[in-house]
């Protein structure tokens, strides 16, 4: 069964550094998402992306965050200058084209630790 | 504010027992509701998606119901097994306020099935 893949599984970075989290969504999906889960808290929506532009973003997704689909397969989340509070598990997800009632398929996540 | 609540936060049952997990949501104008399973340190696995027009969905030993008017969904697990031990998350996609893309998650129910 097709799946969403994320790399790396774990990334450690120092405060103030830039990080790029990478995702390969399911190949025939055109809606892409990033969510995050701070340890012990709810999974939170960050951003949705469709047709090469952001469809919606949460208040968490400030100017320090950006997303990009640099080629036909990858979907990336960049944090420009990481803060301690950015430490979390970041999940990429995708869903099928033009079908809002398709389930979201999530990757296994990247655990980001900011020291 | 649109919120999702899950009760109980944790549940421990002996193997073989039938059990029910509860999810409640504010604002009945939902698009769909999705149940996920999350294993420790892992991603989210989609279990069932119920569209707003549906009352229930079944997959194997799992049955999810939806009552929009009361703002509730339940996940019924029949004949529980130790392999069912995980955190179960409920997530709602609302169709109001222009937000058609994001899921709002509950905090989850941690299920432990004892052999």
mmCIF file with all atom_site columns, C-alpha atoms in Angstrom:
data_model
loop_
_atom_site.group_PDB
_atom_site.id
_atom_site.type_symbol
_atom_site.label_atom_id
_atom_site.label_alt_id
_atom_site.label_comp_id
_atom_site.label_asym_id
_atom_site.label_entity_id
_atom_site.label_seq_id
_atom_site.pdbx_PDB_ins_code
_atom_site.Cartn_x
_atom_site.Cartn_y
_atom_site.Cartn_z
_atom_site.occupancy
_atom_site.B_iso_or_equiv
_atom_site.pdbx_formal_charge
_atom_site.auth_seq_id
_atom_site.auth_comp_id
_atom_site.auth_asym_id
_atom_site.auth_atom_id
_atom_site.pdbx_PDB_model_num
ATOM 1   C CA . UNK A 1 1   ? 0.000   0.000   0.000  1.00 0.00 ? 1   UNK A CA 1
ATOM 2   C CA . UNK A 1 2   ? 1.358   3.452   -0.885 1.00 0.00 ? 2   UNK A CA 1
ATOM 3   C CA . UNK A 1 3   ? 2.578   5.483   2.043  1.00 0.00 ? 3   UNK A CA 1
ATOM 4   C CA . UNK A 1 4   ? 3.866   8.917   2.990  1.00 0.00 ? 4   UNK A CA 1
ATOM 5   C CA . UNK A 1 5   ? 7.572   8.872   3.804  1.00 0.00 ? 5   UNK A CA 1
ATOM 6   C CA . UNK A 1 6   ? 9.434   11.410  5.904  1.00 0.00 ? 6   UNK A CA 1
ATOM 7   C CA . UNK A 1 7   ? 13.136  12.033  6.397  1.00 0.00 ? 7   UNK A CA 1
ATOM 8   C CA . UNK A 1 8   ? 14.976  12.244  8.672  1.00 0.00 ? 8   UNK A CA 1
ATOM 9   C CA . UNK A 1 9   ? 13.232  10.336  11.431 1.00 0.00 ? 9   UNK A CA 1
ATOM 10  C CA . UNK A 1 10  ? 15.058  12.365  14.047 1.00 0.00 ? 10  UNK A CA 1
ATOM 11  C CA . UNK A 1 11  ? 16.870  15.687  13.743 1.00 0.00 ? 11  UNK A CA 1
ATOM 12  C CA . UNK A 1 12  ? 18.776  17.534  16.435 1.00 0.00 ? 12  UNK A CA 1
ATOM 13  C CA . UNK A 1 13  ? 19.653  21.160  15.853 1.00 0.00 ? 13  UNK A CA 1
ATOM 14  C CA . UNK A 1 14  ? 20.869  24.141  17.799 1.00 0.00 ? 14  UNK A CA 1
ATOM 15  C CA . UNK A 1 15  ? 18.643  27.100  18.514 1.00 0.00 ? 15  UNK A CA 1
ATOM 16  C CA . UNK A 1 16  ? 18.798  29.650  15.720 1.00 0.00 ? 16  UNK A CA 1
ATOM 17  C CA . UNK A 1 17  ? 19.712  27.143  13.024 1.00 0.00 ? 17  UNK A CA 1
ATOM 18  C CA . UNK A 1 18  ? 17.640  26.467  9.934  1.00 0.00 ? 18  UNK A CA 1
ATOM 19  C CA . UNK A 1 19  ? 16.122  23.033  9.418  1.00 0.00 ? 19  UNK A CA 1
ATOM 20  C CA . UNK A 1 20  ? 14.387  21.441  6.470  1.00 0.00 ? 20  UNK A CA 1
ATOM 21  C CA . UNK A 1 21  ? 12.061  18.526  7.017  1.00 0.00 ? 21  UNK A CA 1
ATOM 22  C CA . UNK A 1 22  ? 11.344  16.400  3.980  1.00 0.00 ? 22  UNK A CA 1
ATOM 23  C CA . UNK A 1 23  ? 8.330   14.422  2.892  1.00 0.00 ? 23  UNK A CA 1
ATOM 24  C CA . UNK A 1 24  ? 7.373   12.324  -0.103 1.00 0.00 ? 24  UNK A CA 1
ATOM 25  C CA . UNK A 1 25  ? 3.563   12.232  -0.286 1.00 0.00 ? 25  UNK A CA 1
ATOM 26  C CA . UNK A 1 26  ? 1.584   9.452   -1.928 1.00 0.00 ? 26  UNK A CA 1
ATOM 27  C CA . UNK A 1 27  ? 2.170   9.798   -5.634 1.00 0.00 ? 27  UNK A CA 1
ATOM 28  C CA . UNK A 1 28  ? -1.366  10.484  -6.896 1.00 0.00 ? 28  UNK A CA 1
ATOM 29  C CA . UNK A 1 29  ? -2.253  12.899  -4.083 1.00 0.00 ? 29  UNK A CA 1
ATOM 30  C CA . UNK A 1 30  ? -2.324  16.642  -4.649 1.00 0.00 ? 30  UNK A CA 1
ATOM 31  C CA . UNK A 1 31  ? -3.261  17.984  -1.202 1.00 0.00 ? 31  UNK A CA 1
ATOM 32  C CA . UNK A 1 32  ? -0.411  18.184  1.274  1.00 0.00 ? 32  UNK A CA 1
ATOM 33  C CA . UNK A 1 33  ? -0.250  19.084  4.945  1.00 0.00 ? 33  UNK A CA 1
ATOM 34  C CA . UNK A 1 34  ? 2.082   19.577  7.857  1.00 0.00 ? 34  UNK A CA 1
ATOM 35  C CA . UNK A 1 35  ? 1.019   18.927  11.436 1.00 0.00 ? 35  UNK A CA 1
ATOM 36  C CA . UNK A 1 36  ? 3.025   18.888  14.617 1.00 0.00 ? 36  UNK A CA 1
ATOM 37  C CA . UNK A 1 37  ? 2.710   17.283  18.025 1.00 0.00 ? 37  UNK A CA 1
ATOM 38  C CA . UNK A 1 38  ? 4.544   18.670  21.007 1.00 0.00 ? 38  UNK A CA 1
ATOM 39  C CA . UNK A 1 39  ? 5.250   15.936  23.521 1.00 0.00 ? 39  UNK A CA 1
ATOM 40  C CA . UNK A 1 40  ? 2.140   15.154  25.531 1.00 0.00 ? 40  UNK A CA 1
ATOM 41  C CA . UNK A 1 41  ? -0.065  17.547  23.576 1.00 0.00 ? 41  UNK A CA 1
ATOM 42  C CA . UNK A 1 42  ? -2.591  17.357  20.758 1.00 0.00 ? 42  UNK A CA 1
ATOM 43  C CA . UNK A 1 43  ? -1.678  17.017  17.125 1.00 0.00 ? 43  UNK A CA 1
ATOM 44  C CA . UNK A 1 44  ? -1.929  20.543  15.673 1.00 0.00 ? 44  UNK A CA 1
ATOM 45  C CA . UNK A 1 45  ? -2.476  21.719  12.132 1.00 0.00 ? 45  UNK A CA 1
ATOM 46  C CA . UNK A 1 46  ? 0.259   23.895  10.651 1.00 0.00 ? 46  UNK A CA 1
ATOM 47  C CA . UNK A 1 47  ? -0.430  24.329  6.946  1.00 0.00 ? 47  UNK A CA 1
ATOM 48  C CA . UNK A 1 48  ? -2.153  22.899  3.901  1.00 0.00 ? 48  UNK A CA 1
ATOM 49  C CA . UNK A 1 49  ? -0.800  23.174  0.350  1.00 0.00 ? 49  UNK A CA 1
ATOM 50  C CA . UNK A 1 50  ? -2.468  22.694  -2.992 1.00 0.00 ? 50  UNK A CA 1
ATOM 51  C CA . UNK A 1 51  ? -1.626  23.668  -6.545 1.00 0.00 ? 51  UNK A CA 1
ATOM 52  C CA . UNK A 1 52  ? 1.735   25.085  -5.473 1.00 0.00 ? 52  UNK A CA 1
ATOM 53  C CA . UNK A 1 53  ? 0.348   27.473  -2.933 1.00 0.00 ? 53  UNK A CA 1
ATOM 54  C CA . UNK A 1 54  ? -0.698  27.552  0.684  1.00 0.00 ? 54  UNK A CA 1
ATOM 55  C CA . UNK A 1 55  ? -4.432  26.883  1.058  1.00 0.00 ? 55  UNK A CA 1
ATOM 56  C CA . UNK A 1 56  ? -4.641  27.540  4.755  1.00 0.00 ? 56  UNK A CA 1
ATOM 57  C CA . UNK A 1 57  ? -2.281  28.062  7.670  1.00 0.00 ? 57  UNK A CA 1
ATOM 58  C CA . UNK A 1 58  ? -2.647  28.214  11.416 1.00 0.00 ? 58  UNK A CA 1
ATOM 59  C CA . UNK A 1 59  ? -1.477  30.942  13.754 1.00 0.00 ? 59  UNK A CA 1
ATOM 60  C CA . UNK A 1 60  ? 1.496   28.720  14.603 1.00 0.00 ? 60  UNK A CA 1
ATOM 61  C CA . UNK A 1 61  ? 2.743   28.963  11.006 1.00 0.00 ? 61  UNK A CA 1
ATOM 62  C CA . UNK A 1 62  ? 4.442   32.337  11.258 1.00 0.00 ? 62  UNK A CA 1
ATOM 63  C CA . UNK A 1 63  ? 7.146   33.918  9.113  1.00 0.00 ? 63  UNK A CA 1
ATOM 64  C CA . UNK A 1 64  ? 9.733   31.486  10.453 1.00 0.00 ? 64  UNK A CA 1
ATOM 65  C CA . UNK A 1 65  ? 8.008   28.657  8.606  1.00 0.00 ? 65  UNK A CA 1
ATOM 66  C CA . UNK A 1 66  ? 7.771   28.000  4.898  1.00 0.00 ? 66  UNK A CA 1
ATOM 67  C CA . UNK A 1 67  ? 6.735   25.119  2.673  1.00 0.00 ? 67  UNK A CA 1
ATOM 68  C CA . UNK A 1 68  ? 7.790   24.171  -0.792 1.00 0.00 ? 68  UNK A CA 1
ATOM 69  C CA . UNK A 1 69  ? 7.238   21.518  -3.392 1.00 0.00 ? 69  UNK A CA 1
ATOM 70  C CA . UNK A 1 70  ? 10.579  21.772  -5.188 1.00 0.00 ? 70  UNK A CA 1
ATOM 71  C CA . UNK A 1 71  ? 9.900   18.955  -7.640 1.00 0.00 ? 71  UNK A CA 1
ATOM 72  C CA . UNK A 1 72  ? 7.175   16.477  -8.521 1.00 0.00 ? 72  UNK A CA 1
ATOM 73  C CA . UNK A 1 73  ? 7.648   14.296  -5.482 1.00 0.00 ? 73  UNK A CA 1
ATOM 74  C CA . UNK A 1 74  ? 9.020   16.144  -2.456 1.00 0.00 ? 74  UNK A CA 1
ATOM 75  C CA . UNK A 1 75  ? 7.212   18.443  -0.046 1.00 0.00 ? 75  UNK A CA 1
ATOM 76  C CA . UNK A 1 76  ? 9.350   20.309  2.477  1.00 0.00 ? 76  UNK A CA 1
ATOM 77  C CA . UNK A 1 77  ? 8.874   22.298  5.658  1.00 0.00 ? 77  UNK A CA 1
ATOM 78  C CA . UNK A 1 78  ? 11.569  24.838  6.488  1.00 0.00 ? 78  UNK A CA 1
ATOM 79  C CA . UNK A 1 79  ? 12.039  26.507  9.838  1.00 0.00 ? 79  UNK A CA 1
ATOM 80  C CA . UNK A 1 80  ? 14.378  29.452  9.359  1.00 0.00 ? 80  UNK A CA 1
ATOM 81  C CA . UNK A 1 81  ? 15.607  30.087  12.875 1.00 0.00 ? 81  UNK A CA 1
ATOM 82  C CA . UNK A 1 82  ? 14.613  27.347  15.268 1.00 0.00 ? 82  UNK A CA 1
ATOM 83  C CA . UNK A 1 83  ? 13.507  28.018  18.827 1.00 0.00 ? 83  UNK A CA 1
ATOM 84  C CA . UNK A 1 84  ? 13.419  25.656  21.773 1.00 0.00 ? 84  UNK A CA 1
ATOM 85  C CA . UNK A 1 85  ? 9.626   25.572  21.553 1.00 0.00 ? 85  UNK A CA 1
ATOM 86  C CA . UNK A 1 86  ? 9.820   24.213  18.002 1.00 0.00 ? 86  UNK A CA 1
ATOM 87  C CA . UNK A 1 87  ? 10.861  20.866  19.479 1.00 0.00 ? 87  UNK A CA 1
ATOM 88  C CA . UNK A 1 88  ? 8.093   18.478  18.452 1.00 0.00 ? 88  UNK A CA 1
ATOM 89  C CA . UNK A 1 89  ? 7.164   15.615  16.181 1.00 0.00 ? 89  UNK A CA 1
ATOM 90  C CA . UNK A 1 90  ? 6.353   16.962  12.736 1.00 0.00 ? 90  UNK A CA 1
ATOM 91  C CA . UNK A 1 91  ? 3.981   14.952  10.571 1.00 0.00 ? 91  UNK A CA 1
ATOM 92  C CA . UNK A 1 92  ? 3.476   15.271  6.856  1.00 0.00 ? 92  UNK A CA 1
ATOM 93  C CA . UNK A 1 93  ? 0.166   14.119  5.374  1.00 0.00 ? 93  UNK A CA 1
ATOM 94  C CA . UNK A 1 94  ? -1.480  13.916  1.982  1.00 0.00 ? 94  UNK A CA 1
ATOM 95  C CA . UNK A 1 95  ? -4.953  13.309  0.627  1.00 0.00 ? 95  UNK A CA 1
ATOM 96  C CA . UNK A 1 96  ? -6.462  12.484  -2.745 1.00 0.00 ? 96  UNK A CA 1
ATOM 97  C CA . UNK A 1 97  ? -7.210  15.012  -5.419 1.00 0.00 ? 97  UNK A CA 1
ATOM 98  C CA . UNK A 1 98  ? -10.528 16.893  -5.368 1.00 0.00 ? 98  UNK A CA 1
ATOM 99  C CA . UNK A 1 99  ? -12.027 14.641  -2.746 1.00 0.00 ? 99  UNK A CA 1
ATOM 100 C CA . UNK A 1 100 ? -12.432 16.325  0.603  1.00 0.00 ? 100 UNK A CA 1
ATOM 101 C CA . UNK A 1 101 ? -13.850 13.114  2.004  1.00 0.00 ? 101 UNK A CA 1
ATOM 102 C CA . UNK A 1 102 ? -10.693 11.167  1.359  1.00 0.00 ? 102 UNK A CA 1
ATOM 103 C CA . UNK A 1 103 ? -8.829  10.262  4.515  1.00 0.00 ? 103 UNK A CA 1
ATOM 104 C CA . UNK A 1 104 ? -5.565  11.946  5.340  1.00 0.00 ? 104 UNK A CA 1
ATOM 105 C CA . UNK A 1 105 ? -2.575  9.634   5.182  1.00 0.00 ? 105 UNK A CA 1
ATOM 106 C CA . UNK A 1 106 ? 0.216   10.502  7.575  1.00 0.00 ? 106 UNK A CA 1
ATOM 107 C CA . UNK A 1 107 ? 3.907   9.747   7.547  1.00 0.00 ? 107 UNK A CA 1
ATOM 108 C CA . UNK A 1 108 ? 5.776   8.398   10.569 1.00 0.00 ? 108 UNK A CA 1
ATOM 109 C CA . UNK A 1 109 ? 6.999   11.849  11.468 1.00 0.00 ? 109 UNK A CA 1
ATOM 110 C CA . UNK A 1 110 ? 10.287  13.641  12.083 1.00 0.00 ? 110 UNK A CA 1
ATOM 111 C CA . UNK A 1 111 ? 11.198  14.214  15.689 1.00 0.00 ? 111 UNK A CA 1
ATOM 112 C CA . UNK A 1 112 ? 12.843  17.637  15.877 1.00 0.00 ? 112 UNK A CA 1
ATOM 113 C CA . UNK A 1 113 ? 14.888  18.413  18.973 1.00 0.00 ? 113 UNK A CA 1
ATOM 114 C CA . UNK A 1 114 ? 16.134  21.979  19.359 1.00 0.00 ? 114 UNK A CA 1
ATOM 115 C CA . UNK A 1 115 ? 18.906  22.427  21.936 1.00 0.00 ? 115 UNK A CA 1
ATOM 116 C CA . UNK B 2 1   ? -14.199 27.770  19.284 1.00 0.00 ? 1   UNK B CA 1
ATOM 117 C CA . UNK B 2 2   ? -14.157 24.422  17.503 1.00 0.00 ? 2   UNK B CA 1
ATOM 118 C CA . UNK B 2 3   ? -12.776 21.750  19.804 1.00 0.00 ? 3   UNK B CA 1
ATOM 119 C CA . UNK B 2 4   ? -12.575 17.976  20.045 1.00 0.00 ? 4   UNK B CA 1
ATOM 120 C CA . UNK B 2 5   ? -12.614 16.145  23.368 1.00 0.00 ? 5   UNK B CA 1
ATOM 121 C CA . UNK B 2 6   ? -11.923 12.489  24.024 1.00 0.00 ? 6   UNK B CA 1
ATOM 122 C CA . UNK B 2 7   ? -12.946 10.554  27.097 1.00 0.00 ? 7   UNK B CA 1
ATOM 123 C CA . UNK B 2 8   ? -11.487 8.642   28.811 1.00 0.00 ? 8   UNK B CA 1
ATOM 124 C CA . UNK B 2 9   ? -7.864  9.755   28.564 1.00 0.00 ? 9   UNK B CA 1
ATOM 125 C CA . UNK B 2 10  ? -6.739  6.217   29.322 1.00 0.00 ? 10  UNK B CA 1
ATOM 126 C CA . UNK B 2 11  ? -8.404  2.831   29.398 1.00 0.00 ? 11  UNK B CA 1
ATOM 127 C CA . UNK B 2 12  ? -7.103  -0.561  30.462 1.00 0.00 ? 12  UNK B CA 1
ATOM 128 C CA . UNK B 2 13  ? -9.067  -3.714  29.657 1.00 0.00 ? 13  UNK B CA 1
ATOM 129 C CA . UNK B 2 14  ? -8.483  -7.473  29.663 1.00 0.00 ? 14  UNK B CA 1
ATOM 130 C CA . UNK B 2 15  ? -8.032  -9.227  26.352 1.00 0.00 ? 15  UNK B CA 1
ATOM 131 C CA . UNK B 2 16  ? -11.263 -10.235 24.659 1.00 0.00 ? 16  UNK B CA 1
ATOM 132 C CA . UNK B 2 17  ? -13.374 -7.431  26.053 1.00 0.00 ? 17  UNK B CA 1
ATOM 133 C CA . UNK B 2 18  ? -15.519 -5.224  23.819 1.00 0.00 ? 18  UNK B CA 1
ATOM 134 C CA . UNK B 2 19  ? -14.916 -1.537  24.414 1.00 0.00 ? 19  UNK B CA 1
ATOM 135 C CA . UNK B 2 20  ? -16.068 1.925   23.384 1.00 0.00 ? 20  UNK B CA 1
ATOM 136 C CA . UNK B 2 21  ? -13.996 5.065   22.971 1.00 0.00 ? 21  UNK B CA 1
ATOM 137 C CA . UNK B 2 22  ? -15.752 8.403   22.974 1.00 0.00 ? 22  UNK B CA 1
ATOM 138 C CA . UNK B 2 23  ? -15.221 11.593  21.032 1.00 0.00 ? 23  UNK B CA 1
ATOM 139 C CA . UNK B 2 24  ? -17.224 14.792  21.330 1.00 0.00 ? 24  UNK B CA 1
ATOM 140 C CA . UNK B 2 25  ? -17.014 17.934  19.247 1.00 0.00 ? 25  UNK B CA 1
ATOM 141 C CA . UNK B 2 26  ? -18.375 21.443  19.393 1.00 0.00 ? 26  UNK B CA 1
ATOM 142 C CA . UNK B 2 27  ? -20.180 22.743  16.297 1.00 0.00 ? 27  UNK B CA 1
ATOM 143 C CA . UNK B 2 28  ? -22.188 20.102  14.476 1.00 0.00 ? 28  UNK B CA 1
ATOM 144 C CA . UNK B 2 29  ? -21.376 21.515  11.009 1.00 0.00 ? 29  UNK B CA 1
ATOM 145 C CA . UNK B 2 30  ? -18.708 18.954  10.313 1.00 0.00 ? 30  UNK B CA 1
ATOM 146 C CA . UNK B 2 31  ? -17.444 17.779  6.951  1.00 0.00 ? 31  UNK B CA 1
ATOM 147 C CA . UNK B 2 32  ? -16.189 14.461  8.216  1.00 0.00 ? 32  UNK B CA 1
ATOM 148 C CA . UNK B 2 33  ? -14.669 12.750  11.227 1.00 0.00 ? 33  UNK B CA 1
ATOM 149 C CA . UNK B 2 34  ? -11.682 10.457  11.159 1.00 0.00 ? 34  UNK B CA 1
ATOM 150 C CA . UNK B 2 35  ? -10.366 7.968   13.717 1.00 0.00 ? 35  UNK B CA 1
ATOM 151 C CA . UNK B 2 36  ? -6.632  7.311   13.877 1.00 0.00 ? 36  UNK B CA 1
ATOM 152 C CA . UNK B 2 37  ? -4.367  4.978   15.737 1.00 0.00 ? 37  UNK B CA 1
ATOM 153 C CA . UNK B 2 38  ? -0.972  6.157   17.018 1.00 0.00 ? 38  UNK B CA 1
ATOM 154 C CA . UNK B 2 39  ? 1.650   3.766   18.293 1.00 0.00 ? 39  UNK B CA 1
ATOM 155 C CA . UNK B 2 40  ? 4.358   5.166   20.610 1.00 0.00 ? 40  UNK B CA 1
ATOM 156 C CA . UNK B 2 41  ? 6.821   7.341   18.681 1.00 0.00 ? 41  UNK B CA 1
ATOM 157 C CA . UNK B 2 42  ? 5.118   6.538   15.410 1.00 0.00 ? 42  UNK B CA 1
ATOM 158 C CA . UNK B 2 43  ? 2.854   8.236   12.904 1.00 0.00 ? 43  UNK B CA 1
ATOM 159 C CA . UNK B 2 44  ? -0.898  8.220   12.637 1.00 0.00 ? 44  UNK B CA 1
ATOM 160 C CA . UNK B 2 45  ? -2.687  5.366   10.924 1.00 0.00 ? 45  UNK B CA 1
ATOM 161 C CA . UNK B 2 46  ? -6.127  6.130   9.548  1.00 0.00 ? 46  UNK B CA 1
ATOM 162 C CA . UNK B 2 47  ? -8.701  3.639   10.809 1.00 0.00 ? 47  UNK B CA 1
ATOM 163 C CA . UNK B 2 48  ? -12.086 4.926   9.703  1.00 0.00 ? 48  UNK B CA 1
ATOM 164 C CA . UNK B 2 49  ? -13.527 8.058   8.115  1.00 0.00 ? 49  UNK B CA 1
ATOM 165 C CA . UNK B 2 50  ? -17.189 8.946   8.536  1.00 0.00 ? 50  UNK B CA 1
ATOM 166 C CA . UNK B 2 51  ? -18.687 11.508  6.216  1.00 0.00 ? 51  UNK B CA 1
ATOM 167 C CA . UNK B 2 52  ? -21.175 13.975  7.669  1.00 0.00 ? 52  UNK B CA 1
ATOM 168 C CA . UNK B 2 53  ? -24.041 12.211  5.858  1.00 0.00 ? 53  UNK B CA 1
ATOM 169 C CA . UNK B 2 54  ? -23.170 8.809   7.337  1.00 0.00 ? 54  UNK B CA 1
ATOM 170 C CA . UNK B 2 55  ? -24.144 7.265   10.655 1.00 0.00 ? 55  UNK B CA 1
ATOM 171 C CA . UNK B 2 56  ? -21.451 4.625   10.919 1.00 0.00 ? 56  UNK B CA 1
ATOM 172 C CA . UNK B 2 57  ? -18.525 2.904   9.282  1.00 0.00 ? 57  UNK B CA 1
ATOM 173 C CA . UNK B 2 58  ? -17.118 -0.551  9.879  1.00 0.00 ? 58  UNK B CA 1
ATOM 174 C CA . UNK B 2 59  ? -13.742 -2.127  9.283  1.00 0.00 ? 59  UNK B CA 1
ATOM 175 C CA . UNK B 2 60  ? -13.111 -5.582  10.689 1.00 0.00 ? 60  UNK B CA 1
ATOM 176 C CA . UNK B 2 61  ? -13.485 -5.460  14.466 1.00 0.00 ? 61  UNK B CA 1
ATOM 177 C CA . UNK B 2 62  ? -13.869 -1.667  14.425 1.00 0.00 ? 62  UNK B CA 1
ATOM 178 C CA . UNK B 2 63  ? -17.112 0.238   14.162 1.00 0.00 ? 63  UNK B CA 1
ATOM 179 C CA . UNK B 2 64  ? -17.352 4.005   14.307 1.00 0.00 ? 64  UNK B CA 1
ATOM 180 C CA . UNK B 2 65  ? -20.615 5.864   14.738 1.00 0.00 ? 65  UNK B CA 1
ATOM 181 C CA . UNK B 2 66  ? -21.493 9.497   14.263 1.00 0.00 ? 66  UNK B CA 1
ATOM 182 C CA . UNK B 2 67  ? -24.273 11.568  15.805 1.00 0.00 ? 67  UNK B CA 1
ATOM 183 C CA . UNK B 2 68  ? -23.849 15.105  14.512 1.00 0.00 ? 68  UNK B CA 1
ATOM 184 C CA . UNK B 2 69  ? -26.804 16.546  16.382 1.00 0.00 ? 69  UNK B CA 1
ATOM 185 C CA . UNK B 2 70  ? -25.327 15.600  19.735 1.00 0.00 ? 70  UNK B CA 1
ATOM 186 C CA . UNK B 2 71  ? -21.753 16.240  18.631 1.00 0.00 ? 71  UNK B CA 1
ATOM 187 C CA . UNK B 2 72  ? -20.549 12.731  19.356 1.00 0.00 ? 72  UNK B CA 1
ATOM 188 C CA . UNK B 2 73  ? -18.725 9.842   17.778 1.00 0.00 ? 73  UNK B CA 1
ATOM 189 C CA . UNK B 2 74  ? -17.830 6.477   19.246 1.00 0.00 ? 74  UNK B CA 1
ATOM 190 C CA . UNK B 2 75  ? -15.271 3.902   18.223 1.00 0.00 ? 75  UNK B CA 1
ATOM 191 C CA . UNK B 2 76  ? -16.313 0.381   19.142 1.00 0.00 ? 76  UNK B CA 1
ATOM 192 C CA . UNK B 2 77  ? -13.608 -2.292  19.252 1.00 0.00 ? 77  UNK B CA 1
ATOM 193 C CA . UNK B 2 78  ? -14.837 -5.860  19.428 1.00 0.00 ? 78  UNK B CA 1
ATOM 194 C CA . UNK B 2 79  ? -12.918 -8.715  21.029 1.00 0.00 ? 79  UNK B CA 1
ATOM 195 C CA . UNK B 2 80  ? -9.919  -6.572  21.939 1.00 0.00 ? 80  UNK B CA 1
ATOM 196 C CA . UNK B 2 81  ? -6.397  -7.959  21.540 1.00 0.00 ? 81  UNK B CA 1
ATOM 197 C CA . UNK B 2 82  ? -3.043  -6.894  23.047 1.00 0.00 ? 82  UNK B CA 1
ATOM 198 C CA . UNK B 2 83  ? -2.065  -5.653  19.576 1.00 0.00 ? 83  UNK B CA 1
ATOM 199 C CA . UNK B 2 84  ? -4.840  -3.073  19.821 1.00 0.00 ? 84  UNK B CA 1
ATOM 200 C CA . UNK B 2 85  ? -2.877  -1.279  22.514 1.00 0.00 ? 85  UNK B CA 1
ATOM 201 C CA . UNK B 2 86  ? -2.190  2.228   21.213 1.00 0.00 ? 86  UNK B CA 1
ATOM 202 C CA . UNK B 2 87  ? -3.465  5.782   21.437 1.00 0.00 ? 87  UNK B CA 1
ATOM 203 C CA . UNK B 2 88  ? -6.673  6.357   19.496 1.00 0.00 ? 88  UNK B CA 1
ATOM 204 C CA . UNK B 2 89  ? -7.237  9.834   18.114 1.00 0.00 ? 89  UNK B CA 1
ATOM 205 C CA . UNK B 2 90  ? -10.409 11.418  16.857 1.00 0.00 ? 90  UNK B CA 1
ATOM 206 C CA . UNK B 2 91  ? -10.128 14.264  14.350 1.00 0.00 ? 91  UNK B CA 1
ATOM 207 C CA . UNK B 2 92  ? -12.793 16.501  12.855 1.00 0.00 ? 92  UNK B CA 1
ATOM 208 C CA . UNK B 2 93  ? -12.826 18.459  9.624  1.00 0.00 ? 93  UNK B CA 1
ATOM 209 C CA . UNK B 2 94  ? -15.320 21.288  9.821  1.00 0.00 ? 94  UNK B CA 1
ATOM 210 C CA . UNK B 2 95  ? -16.929 22.975  6.855  1.00 0.00 ? 95  UNK B CA 1
ATOM 211 C CA . UNK B 2 96  ? -17.645 26.272  8.509  1.00 0.00 ? 96  UNK B CA 1
ATOM 212 C CA . UNK B 2 97  ? -15.515 29.402  8.708  1.00 0.00 ? 97  UNK B CA 1
ATOM 213 C CA . UNK B 2 98  ? -13.863 28.745  5.376  1.00 0.00 ? 98  UNK B CA 1
ATOM 214 C CA . UNK B 2 99  ? -11.681 26.028  6.818  1.00 0.00 ? 99  UNK B CA 1
ATOM 215 C CA . UNK B 2 100 ? -11.996 23.043  4.549  1.00 0.00 ? 100 UNK B CA 1
ATOM 216 C CA . UNK B 2 101 ? -8.524  21.709  4.863  1.00 0.00 ? 101 UNK B CA 1
ATOM 217 C CA . UNK B 2 102 ? -7.465  21.198  8.431  1.00 0.00 ? 102 UNK B CA 1
ATOM 218 C CA . UNK B 2 103 ? -8.232  18.480  10.925 1.00 0.00 ? 103 UNK B CA 1
ATOM 219 C CA . UNK B 2 104 ? -8.734  19.344  14.581 1.00 0.00 ? 104 UNK B CA 1
ATOM 220 C CA . UNK B 2 105 ? -7.616  16.549  16.858 1.00 0.00 ? 105 UNK B CA 1
ATOM 221 C CA . UNK B 2 106 ? -8.622  15.385  20.281 1.00 0.00 ? 106 UNK B CA 1
ATOM 222 C CA . UNK B 2 107 ? -5.948  14.512  22.775 1.00 0.00 ? 107 UNK B CA 1
ATOM 223 C CA . UNK B 2 108 ? -6.596  10.807  22.368 1.00 0.00 ? 108 UNK B CA 1
ATOM 224 C CA . UNK B 2 109 ? -7.404  7.784   24.477 1.00 0.00 ? 109 UNK B CA 1
ATOM 225 C CA . UNK B 2 110 ? -4.498  5.570   25.517 1.00 0.00 ? 110 UNK B CA 1
ATOM 226 C CA . UNK B 2 111 ? -5.758  1.999   25.310 1.00 0.00 ? 111 UNK B CA 1
ATOM 227 C CA . UNK B 2 112 ? -3.980  -0.877  27.009 1.00 0.00 ? 112 UNK B CA 1
ATOM 228 C CA . UNK B 2 113 ? -5.243  -4.398  26.388 1.00 0.00 ? 113 UNK B CA 1
ATOM 229 C CA . UNK B 2 114 ? -3.828  -6.835  28.916 1.00 0.00 ? 114 UNK B CA 1
ATOM 230 C CA . UNK B 2 115 ? -3.186  -10.461 27.947 1.00 0.00 ? 115 UNK B CA 1
#
